[in-house]
């Protein structure tokens, strides 16, 4: 039901474009089919929360928890199947988020750009604008346009930077660049400048109709990774991307936090279970149960707020990436486990 609500909300957001561009039903259904895994990983913690709330409230209303406690069962024994299901949901959530969502969400994004919003033609290739890339720690590269399908770039600027003084010693401007499998990038209409130690141009610029540079080792794959959002990468690709950024002297705070959050997010469903158990497993009156449901929802709200704050601090470098992504998971899990004994009441 929650997945359906997410897709309906997206449908209303895109309704104007769907009607204006007369998108065929086939592409509409395909778009929302590809969007379903993304919606699933967004709602699964909330679905787990609602399911656990419904289960425990129903048990309390029908005095089933009392019956199990009278039979000598403790809360850990009663909740064992719930914990087991929480672990299964975490494993399934990680698998979907890591192996399915990057591909399906990329396909959904392609359908939206080509068939719903009509931003480009199907075979024109993905066009990235204003791509900046750091290479080998001493090259700063800028591409105004990069066509991934055709492996072409336009309006290219290269700066060779002295690694000691961080001053630009050489500059190259090219109108166009074409990727060749054997020789690398072939640049057209090239202008080169030499710089002194103060960054000032020396002598006259040199012009070349075409030219290749053996020391420029960046590939179209590197540019694609630098251009696309990290959301389109799985954890393995994201880890390689972070490694490459660090090799080029970039801190990559945001990417490191994103990587750790990919590992932490699947276990938010288990945290939802842990939060509800101490509040709804004790034997209480119906009024107190209803009040505890409200408290539980308030704690979950605080859980998400603290998580968002920690992520923001991590992306600015004020918190270590691991702590930024896992902080709220550790705090609320530990707090729930600490109060779990009261559920035996």
mmCIF file of C-alpha atoms in Angstrom:
data_model
loop_
_atom_site.group_PDB
_atom_site.id
_atom_site.type_symbol
_atom_site.label_atom_id
_atom_site.label_comp_id
_atom_site.label_asym_id
_atom_site.label_seq_id
_atom_site.Cartn_x
_atom_site.Cartn_y
_atom_site.Cartn_z
ATOM 1 C CA UNK A 1 0.000 0.000 0.000
ATOM 2 C CA UNK A 2 2.798 2.424 0.874
ATOM 3 C CA UNK A 3 4.597 1.665 -2.400
ATOM 4 C CA UNK A 4 1.363 2.370 -4.252
ATOM 5 C CA UNK A 5 0.985 5.722 -2.437
ATOM 6 C CA UNK A 6 4.543 6.722 -3.346
ATOM 7 C CA UNK A 7 3.918 5.898 -7.018
ATOM 8 C CA UNK A 8 0.589 7.767 -7.000
ATOM 9 C CA UNK A 9 2.320 10.841 -5.551
ATOM 10 C CA UNK A 10 4.933 10.663 -8.330
ATOM 11 C CA UNK A 11 2.161 10.237 -10.913
ATOM 12 C CA UNK A 12 0.526 13.498 -9.821
ATOM 13 C CA UNK A 13 3.924 15.245 -9.938
ATOM 14 C CA UNK A 14 4.407 14.145 -13.562
ATOM 15 C CA UNK A 15 0.781 14.437 -14.669
ATOM 16 C CA UNK A 16 1.283 17.709 -16.572
ATOM 17 C CA UNK A 17 4.224 16.299 -18.550
ATOM 18 C CA UNK A 18 2.396 13.025 -19.253
ATOM 19 C CA UNK A 19 -0.611 14.853 -20.699
ATOM 20 C CA UNK A 20 1.386 17.548 -22.494
ATOM 21 C CA UNK A 21 3.737 15.110 -24.258
ATOM 22 C CA UNK A 22 1.073 12.392 -24.738
ATOM 23 C CA UNK A 23 3.277 9.692 -23.249
ATOM 24 C CA UNK A 24 2.127 6.197 -24.383
ATOM 25 C CA UNK A 25 0.708 3.927 -21.676
ATOM 26 C CA UNK A 26 3.476 1.374 -22.285
ATOM 27 C CA UNK A 27 6.178 3.821 -21.157
ATOM 28 C CA UNK A 28 4.056 5.026 -18.226
ATOM 29 C CA UNK A 29 3.657 1.463 -16.920
ATOM 30 C CA UNK A 30 7.314 0.693 -17.597
ATOM 31 C CA UNK A 31 8.423 3.860 -15.801
ATOM 32 C CA UNK A 32 6.477 3.030 -12.637
ATOM 33 C CA UNK A 33 7.514 -0.609 -12.793
ATOM 34 C CA UNK A 34 11.159 0.511 -12.801
ATOM 35 C CA UNK A 35 10.438 2.990 -10.013
ATOM 36 C CA UNK A 36 8.916 0.343 -7.725
ATOM 37 C CA UNK A 37 12.225 -0.969 -6.221
ATOM 38 C CA UNK A 38 13.219 2.593 -5.307
ATOM 39 C CA UNK A 39 9.837 3.166 -3.659
ATOM 40 C CA UNK A 40 10.218 -0.136 -1.823
ATOM 41 C CA UNK A 41 13.507 0.761 -0.119
ATOM 42 C CA UNK A 42 12.066 4.152 0.837
ATOM 43 C CA UNK A 43 9.001 2.753 2.616
ATOM 44 C CA UNK A 44 10.179 -0.594 4.028
ATOM 45 C CA UNK A 45 11.197 0.874 7.458
ATOM 46 C CA UNK A 46 7.791 2.562 7.748
ATOM 47 C CA UNK A 47 6.009 -0.594 6.636
ATOM 48 C CA UNK A 48 7.927 -2.571 9.261
ATOM 49 C CA UNK A 49 6.997 -0.003 11.902
ATOM 50 C CA UNK A 50 3.294 -0.124 11.034
ATOM 51 C CA UNK A 51 3.315 -3.914 10.875
ATOM 52 C CA UNK A 52 4.986 -4.229 14.291
ATOM 53 C CA UNK A 53 2.618 -1.656 15.826
ATOM 54 C CA UNK A 54 -0.409 -3.503 14.468
ATOM 55 C CA UNK A 55 0.883 -6.873 15.666
ATOM 56 C CA UNK A 56 1.701 -5.813 19.228
ATOM 57 C CA UNK A 57 -1.439 -3.719 19.681
ATOM 58 C CA UNK A 58 -3.547 -6.618 18.426
ATOM 59 C CA UNK A 59 -1.790 -9.015 20.824
ATOM 60 C CA UNK A 60 -2.455 -6.654 23.736
ATOM 61 C CA UNK A 61 -6.100 -6.060 22.852
ATOM 62 C CA UNK A 62 -6.741 -9.820 22.740
ATOM 63 C CA UNK A 63 -4.635 -10.536 25.862
ATOM 64 C CA UNK A 64 -2.351 -12.861 23.920
ATOM 65 C CA UNK A 65 0.838 -11.353 25.383
ATOM 66 C CA UNK A 66 -0.568 -11.964 28.890
ATOM 67 C CA UNK A 67 -1.236 -15.583 27.980
ATOM 68 C CA UNK A 68 2.313 -16.092 26.716
ATOM 69 C CA UNK A 69 3.837 -14.442 29.802
ATOM 70 C CA UNK A 70 1.664 -16.563 32.115
ATOM 71 C CA UNK A 71 2.948 -19.621 30.250
ATOM 72 C CA UNK A 72 6.454 -18.590 31.295
ATOM 73 C CA UNK A 73 7.716 -16.988 28.070
ATOM 74 C CA UNK A 74 9.929 -13.916 28.300
ATOM 75 C CA UNK A 75 9.818 -11.074 25.815
ATOM 76 C CA UNK A 76 12.984 -12.174 23.981
ATOM 77 C CA UNK A 77 11.391 -15.561 23.309
ATOM 78 C CA UNK A 78 8.086 -13.991 22.251
ATOM 79 C CA UNK A 79 9.805 -11.492 19.944
ATOM 80 C CA UNK A 80 12.282 -13.952 18.417
ATOM 81 C CA UNK A 81 10.247 -14.427 15.192
ATOM 82 C CA UNK A 82 9.899 -10.628 14.901
ATOM 83 C CA UNK A 83 13.672 -10.156 15.247
ATOM 84 C CA UNK A 84 14.283 -12.890 12.702
ATOM 85 C CA UNK A 85 11.937 -11.204 10.250
ATOM 86 C CA UNK A 86 13.711 -7.876 10.901
ATOM 87 C CA UNK A 87 17.053 -9.446 9.921
ATOM 88 C CA UNK A 88 15.496 -10.915 6.777
ATOM 89 C CA UNK A 89 14.054 -7.530 5.843
ATOM 90 C CA UNK A 90 17.483 -5.926 6.379
ATOM 91 C CA UNK A 91 19.226 -8.454 4.132
ATOM 92 C CA UNK A 92 16.515 -8.154 1.483
ATOM 93 C CA UNK A 93 16.603 -4.338 1.689
ATOM 94 C CA UNK A 94 20.363 -4.268 1.152
ATOM 95 C CA UNK A 95 20.117 -6.643 -1.815
ATOM 96 C CA UNK A 96 17.380 -4.569 -3.472
ATOM 97 C CA UNK A 97 19.137 -1.256 -2.800
ATOM 98 C CA UNK A 98 22.540 -2.473 -3.992
ATOM 99 C CA UNK A 99 21.760 -4.787 -6.902
ATOM 100 C CA UNK A 100 18.384 -3.703 -8.255
ATOM 101 C CA UNK A 101 17.739 -0.018 -7.506
ATOM 102 C CA UNK A 102 20.795 1.486 -9.313
ATOM 103 C CA UNK A 103 19.830 -0.218 -12.589
ATOM 104 C CA UNK A 104 16.062 0.215 -12.373
ATOM 105 C CA UNK A 105 16.228 3.809 -11.160
ATOM 106 C CA UNK A 106 18.633 4.647 -13.987
ATOM 107 C CA UNK A 107 16.150 3.100 -16.456
ATOM 108 C CA UNK A 108 13.277 5.033 -14.865
ATOM 109 C CA UNK A 109 15.286 8.250 -15.135
ATOM 110 C CA UNK A 110 15.975 7.483 -18.803
ATOM 111 C CA UNK A 111 12.268 6.954 -19.513
ATOM 112 C CA UNK A 112 11.356 10.172 -17.707
ATOM 113 C CA UNK A 113 13.871 12.270 -19.682
ATOM 114 C CA UNK A 114 13.125 10.723 -23.085
ATOM 115 C CA UNK A 115 9.416 9.864 -23.054
ATOM 116 C CA UNK A 116 7.807 11.865 -20.243
ATOM 117 C CA UNK A 117 9.671 15.181 -20.113
ATOM 118 C CA UNK A 118 10.961 14.966 -23.731
ATOM 119 C CA UNK A 119 14.306 16.513 -22.784
ATOM 120 C CA UNK A 120 16.278 14.520 -25.358
ATOM 121 C CA UNK A 121 15.986 11.883 -28.071
ATOM 122 C CA UNK A 122 16.324 8.207 -27.265
ATOM 123 C CA UNK A 123 19.569 7.573 -29.182
ATOM 124 C CA UNK A 124 21.175 10.960 -28.653
ATOM 125 C CA UNK A 125 23.112 9.737 -25.626
ATOM 126 C CA UNK A 126 23.194 11.126 -22.150
ATOM 127 C CA UNK A 127 24.564 14.677 -22.139
ATOM 128 C CA UNK A 128 26.399 15.844 -19.030
ATOM 129 C CA UNK A 129 27.178 19.508 -18.536
ATOM 130 C CA UNK A 130 29.933 21.265 -16.591
ATOM 131 C CA UNK A 131 31.902 18.137 -15.686
ATOM 132 C CA UNK A 132 34.942 18.750 -13.463
ATOM 133 C CA UNK A 133 37.508 16.022 -12.915
ATOM 134 C CA UNK A 134 40.748 15.862 -10.904
ATOM 135 C CA UNK A 135 43.331 13.497 -12.342
ATOM 136 C CA UNK A 136 46.633 12.245 -10.894
ATOM 137 C CA UNK A 137 46.591 15.012 -8.293
ATOM 138 C CA UNK A 138 48.117 17.513 -10.726
ATOM 139 C CA UNK A 139 45.504 17.895 -13.480
ATOM 140 C CA UNK A 140 42.277 19.840 -13.237
ATOM 141 C CA UNK A 141 39.943 19.067 -16.131
ATOM 142 C CA UNK A 142 36.748 20.817 -17.168
ATOM 143 C CA UNK A 143 34.287 19.694 -19.863
ATOM 144 C CA UNK A 144 31.370 21.900 -20.722
ATOM 145 C CA UNK A 145 29.586 19.039 -22.506
ATOM 146 C CA UNK A 146 30.185 15.293 -22.341
ATOM 147 C CA UNK A 147 28.196 12.854 -24.508
ATOM 148 C CA UNK A 148 28.444 9.451 -22.874
ATOM 149 C CA UNK A 149 27.064 7.448 -25.812
ATOM 150 C CA UNK A 150 29.214 9.092 -28.485
ATOM 151 C CA UNK A 151 32.232 9.470 -26.148
ATOM 152 C CA UNK A 152 32.691 13.067 -27.192
ATOM 153 C CA UNK A 153 33.385 16.254 -25.262
ATOM 154 C CA UNK A 154 33.090 19.933 -26.131
ATOM 155 C CA UNK A 155 34.719 23.084 -24.757
ATOM 156 C CA UNK A 156 37.530 21.381 -22.863
ATOM 157 C CA UNK A 157 39.923 23.130 -20.459
ATOM 158 C CA UNK A 158 42.929 21.380 -18.904
ATOM 159 C CA UNK A 159 45.163 22.833 -16.200
ATOM 160 C CA UNK A 160 48.473 21.225 -15.225
ATOM 161 C CA UNK A 161 49.145 22.176 -11.595
ATOM 162 C CA UNK A 162 52.490 22.076 -9.810
ATOM 163 C CA UNK A 163 51.953 19.578 -6.938
ATOM 164 C CA UNK A 164 54.334 21.540 -4.690
ATOM 165 C CA UNK A 165 53.239 25.140 -5.213
ATOM 166 C CA UNK A 166 49.674 24.381 -6.482
ATOM 167 C CA UNK A 167 50.243 26.975 -9.219
ATOM 168 C CA UNK A 168 49.058 26.380 -12.781
ATOM 169 C CA UNK A 169 52.088 25.794 -15.012
ATOM 170 C CA UNK A 170 50.338 24.835 -18.230
ATOM 171 C CA UNK A 171 46.909 25.278 -19.795
ATOM 172 C CA UNK A 172 45.141 23.691 -22.753
ATOM 173 C CA UNK A 173 41.872 24.728 -24.355
ATOM 174 C CA UNK A 174 40.172 22.580 -27.010
ATOM 175 C CA UNK A 175 36.934 22.958 -28.914
ATOM 176 C CA UNK A 176 36.205 19.230 -29.057
ATOM 177 C CA UNK A 177 37.521 15.881 -27.863
ATOM 178 C CA UNK A 178 36.845 12.403 -29.311
ATOM 179 C CA UNK A 179 37.710 9.192 -27.473
ATOM 180 C CA UNK A 180 39.808 6.655 -29.408
ATOM 181 C CA UNK A 181 40.279 3.204 -27.899
ATOM 182 C CA UNK A 182 43.977 2.955 -28.791
ATOM 183 C CA UNK A 183 45.238 6.518 -28.511
ATOM 184 C CA UNK A 184 42.935 7.989 -25.874
ATOM 185 C CA UNK A 185 41.458 11.462 -26.359
ATOM 186 C CA UNK A 186 41.981 13.222 -29.694
ATOM 187 C CA UNK A 187 41.404 16.945 -29.187
ATOM 188 C CA UNK A 188 40.538 19.367 -31.994
ATOM 189 C CA UNK A 189 41.262 23.101 -32.321
ATOM 190 C CA UNK A 190 43.764 23.034 -29.469
ATOM 191 C CA UNK A 191 45.426 26.089 -27.895
ATOM 192 C CA UNK A 192 48.225 25.677 -25.334
ATOM 193 C CA UNK A 193 49.638 28.178 -22.843
ATOM 194 C CA UNK A 194 52.772 27.996 -20.695
ATOM 195 C CA UNK A 195 52.733 29.684 -17.274
ATOM 196 C CA UNK A 196 55.463 30.989 -14.973
ATOM 197 C CA UNK A 197 55.721 30.346 -11.228
ATOM 198 C CA UNK A 198 53.239 33.165 -10.618
ATOM 199 C CA UNK A 199 50.644 31.701 -12.985
ATOM 200 C CA UNK A 200 51.216 34.322 -15.721
ATOM 201 C CA UNK A 201 51.244 33.388 -19.422
ATOM 202 C CA UNK A 202 54.704 33.036 -20.986
ATOM 203 C CA UNK A 203 55.233 33.851 -24.653
ATOM 204 C CA UNK A 204 52.673 33.249 -27.383
ATOM 205 C CA UNK A 205 50.042 30.503 -27.268
ATOM 206 C CA UNK A 206 50.537 27.460 -29.530
ATOM 207 C CA UNK A 207 47.733 26.255 -31.797
ATOM 208 C CA UNK A 208 47.179 22.719 -33.128
ATOM 209 C CA UNK A 209 44.412 21.408 -35.409
ATOM 210 C CA UNK A 210 44.456 18.091 -33.515
ATOM 211 C CA UNK A 211 46.549 16.715 -30.694
ATOM 212 C CA UNK A 212 46.709 13.815 -28.225
ATOM 213 C CA UNK A 213 48.193 13.830 -24.708
ATOM 214 C CA UNK A 214 49.716 10.596 -23.362
ATOM 215 C CA UNK A 215 49.575 11.895 -19.781
ATOM 216 C CA UNK A 216 45.791 12.411 -19.936
ATOM 217 C CA UNK A 217 44.560 9.023 -18.756
ATOM 218 C CA UNK A 218 40.954 9.874 -17.883
ATOM 219 C CA UNK A 219 38.449 7.640 -19.715
ATOM 220 C CA UNK A 220 34.754 8.111 -20.612
ATOM 221 C CA UNK A 221 33.917 5.740 -17.741
ATOM 222 C CA UNK A 222 35.745 8.048 -15.325
ATOM 223 C CA UNK A 223 33.839 11.047 -16.657
ATOM 224 C CA UNK A 224 30.536 9.194 -16.385
ATOM 225 C CA UNK A 225 31.244 8.312 -12.767
ATOM 226 C CA UNK A 226 32.213 11.919 -12.080
ATOM 227 C CA UNK A 227 29.020 13.161 -13.746
ATOM 228 C CA UNK A 228 26.290 10.890 -12.463
ATOM 229 C CA UNK A 229 24.842 10.956 -8.979
ATOM 230 C CA UNK A 230 26.284 8.426 -6.559
ATOM 231 C CA UNK A 231 22.762 7.050 -6.175
ATOM 232 C CA UNK A 232 23.177 5.331 -9.558
ATOM 233 C CA UNK A 233 26.231 3.384 -8.325
ATOM 234 C CA UNK A 234 26.181 0.185 -6.296
ATOM 235 C CA UNK A 235 28.366 -0.089 -3.198
ATOM 236 C CA UNK A 236 31.267 -1.685 -5.099
ATOM 237 C CA UNK A 237 31.310 1.042 -7.753
ATOM 238 C CA UNK A 238 30.891 3.721 -5.094
ATOM 239 C CA UNK A 239 33.841 2.335 -3.127
ATOM 240 C CA UNK A 240 36.039 2.377 -6.267
ATOM 241 C CA UNK A 241 34.904 5.916 -7.023
ATOM 242 C CA UNK A 242 35.831 7.069 -3.505
ATOM 243 C CA UNK A 243 39.247 5.439 -3.851
ATOM 244 C CA UNK A 244 39.865 7.265 -7.116
ATOM 245 C CA UNK A 245 38.808 10.588 -5.615
ATOM 246 C CA UNK A 246 41.182 10.092 -2.688
ATOM 247 C CA UNK A 247 44.029 9.232 -5.057
ATOM 248 C CA UNK A 248 43.426 12.585 -6.707
ATOM 249 C CA UNK A 249 43.574 14.454 -3.406
ATOM 250 C CA UNK A 250 39.831 14.923 -2.891
ATOM 251 C CA UNK A 251 38.363 14.416 0.605
ATOM 252 C CA UNK A 252 35.079 12.929 -0.716
ATOM 253 C CA UNK A 253 33.180 13.456 2.531
ATOM 254 C CA UNK A 254 29.782 13.195 0.852
ATOM 255 C CA UNK A 255 30.638 10.015 -1.023
ATOM 256 C CA UNK A 256 32.044 8.331 2.102
ATOM 257 C CA UNK A 257 28.910 9.180 4.075
ATOM 258 C CA UNK A 258 26.759 7.873 1.227
ATOM 259 C CA UNK A 259 28.717 4.598 1.222
ATOM 260 C CA UNK A 260 28.304 4.093 4.974
ATOM 261 C CA UNK A 261 24.628 5.046 4.791
ATOM 262 C CA UNK A 262 24.101 2.351 2.131
ATOM 263 C CA UNK A 263 25.307 -0.171 4.720
ATOM 264 C CA UNK A 264 23.296 1.294 7.612
ATOM 265 C CA UNK A 265 19.931 2.035 5.970
ATOM 266 C CA UNK A 266 18.779 -1.606 5.482
ATOM 267 C CA UNK A 267 18.855 -2.096 9.270
ATOM 268 C CA UNK A 268 16.496 0.789 10.003
ATOM 269 C CA UNK A 269 13.611 -1.684 9.837
ATOM 270 C CA UNK A 270 15.174 -3.673 12.670
ATOM 271 C CA UNK A 271 15.575 -0.437 14.662
ATOM 272 C CA UNK A 272 11.841 0.235 14.178
ATOM 273 C CA UNK A 273 11.113 -3.165 15.729
ATOM 274 C CA UNK A 274 13.458 -2.489 18.649
ATOM 275 C CA UNK A 275 11.825 0.879 19.351
ATOM 276 C CA UNK A 276 8.290 -0.538 19.518
ATOM 277 C CA UNK A 277 8.956 -3.589 21.716
ATOM 278 C CA UNK A 278 9.719 -1.864 25.063
ATOM 279 C CA UNK A 279 6.678 0.390 24.670
ATOM 280 C CA UNK A 280 4.002 -2.009 23.428
ATOM 281 C CA UNK A 281 4.997 -5.378 24.865
ATOM 282 C CA UNK A 282 4.307 -4.617 28.580
ATOM 283 C CA UNK A 283 0.808 -5.473 29.786
ATOM 284 C CA UNK A 284 -1.103 -2.187 29.961
ATOM 285 C CA UNK A 285 -4.635 -0.787 29.712
ATOM 286 C CA UNK A 286 -5.983 0.176 26.307
ATOM 287 C CA UNK A 287 -5.598 3.907 27.046
ATOM 288 C CA UNK A 288 -1.942 3.504 27.979
ATOM 289 C CA UNK A 289 -1.352 1.369 24.874
ATOM 290 C CA UNK A 290 -2.802 4.106 22.663
ATOM 291 C CA UNK A 291 -0.627 6.693 24.430
ATOM 292 C CA UNK A 292 2.459 4.496 23.971
ATOM 293 C CA UNK A 293 1.742 4.265 20.245
ATOM 294 C CA UNK A 294 1.968 8.069 20.072
ATOM 295 C CA UNK A 295 5.215 8.016 22.059
ATOM 296 C CA UNK A 296 6.587 5.378 19.697
ATOM 297 C CA UNK A 297 5.788 7.509 16.647
ATOM 298 C CA UNK A 298 7.437 10.506 18.318
ATOM 299 C CA UNK A 299 10.612 8.515 18.994
ATOM 300 C CA UNK A 300 10.695 7.341 15.368
ATOM 301 C CA UNK A 301 10.360 10.963 14.235
ATOM 302 C CA UNK A 302 13.317 11.934 16.460
ATOM 303 C CA UNK A 303 15.250 8.956 15.048
ATOM 304 C CA UNK A 304 14.908 10.280 11.492
ATOM 305 C CA UNK A 305 15.648 13.883 12.492
ATOM 306 C CA UNK A 306 18.862 12.942 14.313
ATOM 307 C CA UNK A 307 19.838 10.742 11.372
ATOM 308 C CA UNK A 308 19.391 13.617 8.918
ATOM 309 C CA UNK A 309 21.418 15.951 11.155
ATOM 310 C CA UNK A 310 24.234 13.416 11.496
ATOM 311 C CA UNK A 311 24.325 12.895 7.716
ATOM 312 C CA UNK A 312 24.546 16.649 7.145
ATOM 313 C CA UNK A 313 27.402 16.956 9.661
ATOM 314 C CA UNK A 314 29.203 14.039 8.021
ATOM 315 C CA UNK A 315 28.998 15.541 4.540
ATOM 316 C CA UNK A 316 30.602 18.750 5.818
ATOM 317 C CA UNK A 317 33.429 16.796 7.462
ATOM 318 C CA UNK A 318 32.380 17.557 11.057
ATOM 319 C CA UNK A 319 31.636 13.912 11.832
ATOM 320 C CA UNK A 320 33.509 10.806 10.656
ATOM 321 C CA UNK A 321 31.573 9.122 7.804
ATOM 322 C CA UNK A 322 31.014 5.898 9.763
ATOM 323 C CA UNK A 323 29.669 7.730 12.800
ATOM 324 C CA UNK A 324 27.554 10.034 10.639
ATOM 325 C CA UNK A 325 25.707 7.140 8.992
ATOM 326 C CA UNK A 326 25.429 4.794 11.990
ATOM 327 C CA UNK A 327 25.039 7.200 14.937
ATOM 328 C CA UNK A 328 21.242 7.184 15.229
ATOM 329 C CA UNK A 329 21.126 3.414 14.579
ATOM 330 C CA UNK A 330 23.524 2.727 17.460
ATOM 331 C CA UNK A 331 21.928 5.185 19.911
ATOM 332 C CA UNK A 332 18.312 4.131 19.435
ATOM 333 C CA UNK A 333 19.137 0.419 19.225
ATOM 334 C CA UNK A 334 21.153 0.579 22.456
ATOM 335 C CA UNK A 335 18.418 2.583 24.183
ATOM 336 C CA UNK A 336 15.729 0.133 23.093
ATOM 337 C CA UNK A 337 17.759 -2.896 24.239
ATOM 338 C CA UNK A 338 18.402 -1.184 27.595
ATOM 339 C CA UNK A 339 14.659 -0.753 28.213
ATOM 340 C CA UNK A 340 13.711 -4.135 26.756
ATOM 341 C CA UNK A 341 13.624 -5.778 30.192
ATOM 342 C CA UNK A 342 10.597 -3.678 31.153
ATOM 343 C CA UNK A 343 8.652 -5.428 28.396
ATOM 344 C CA UNK A 344 8.466 -8.480 30.674
ATOM 345 C CA UNK A 345 6.135 -6.567 32.981
#
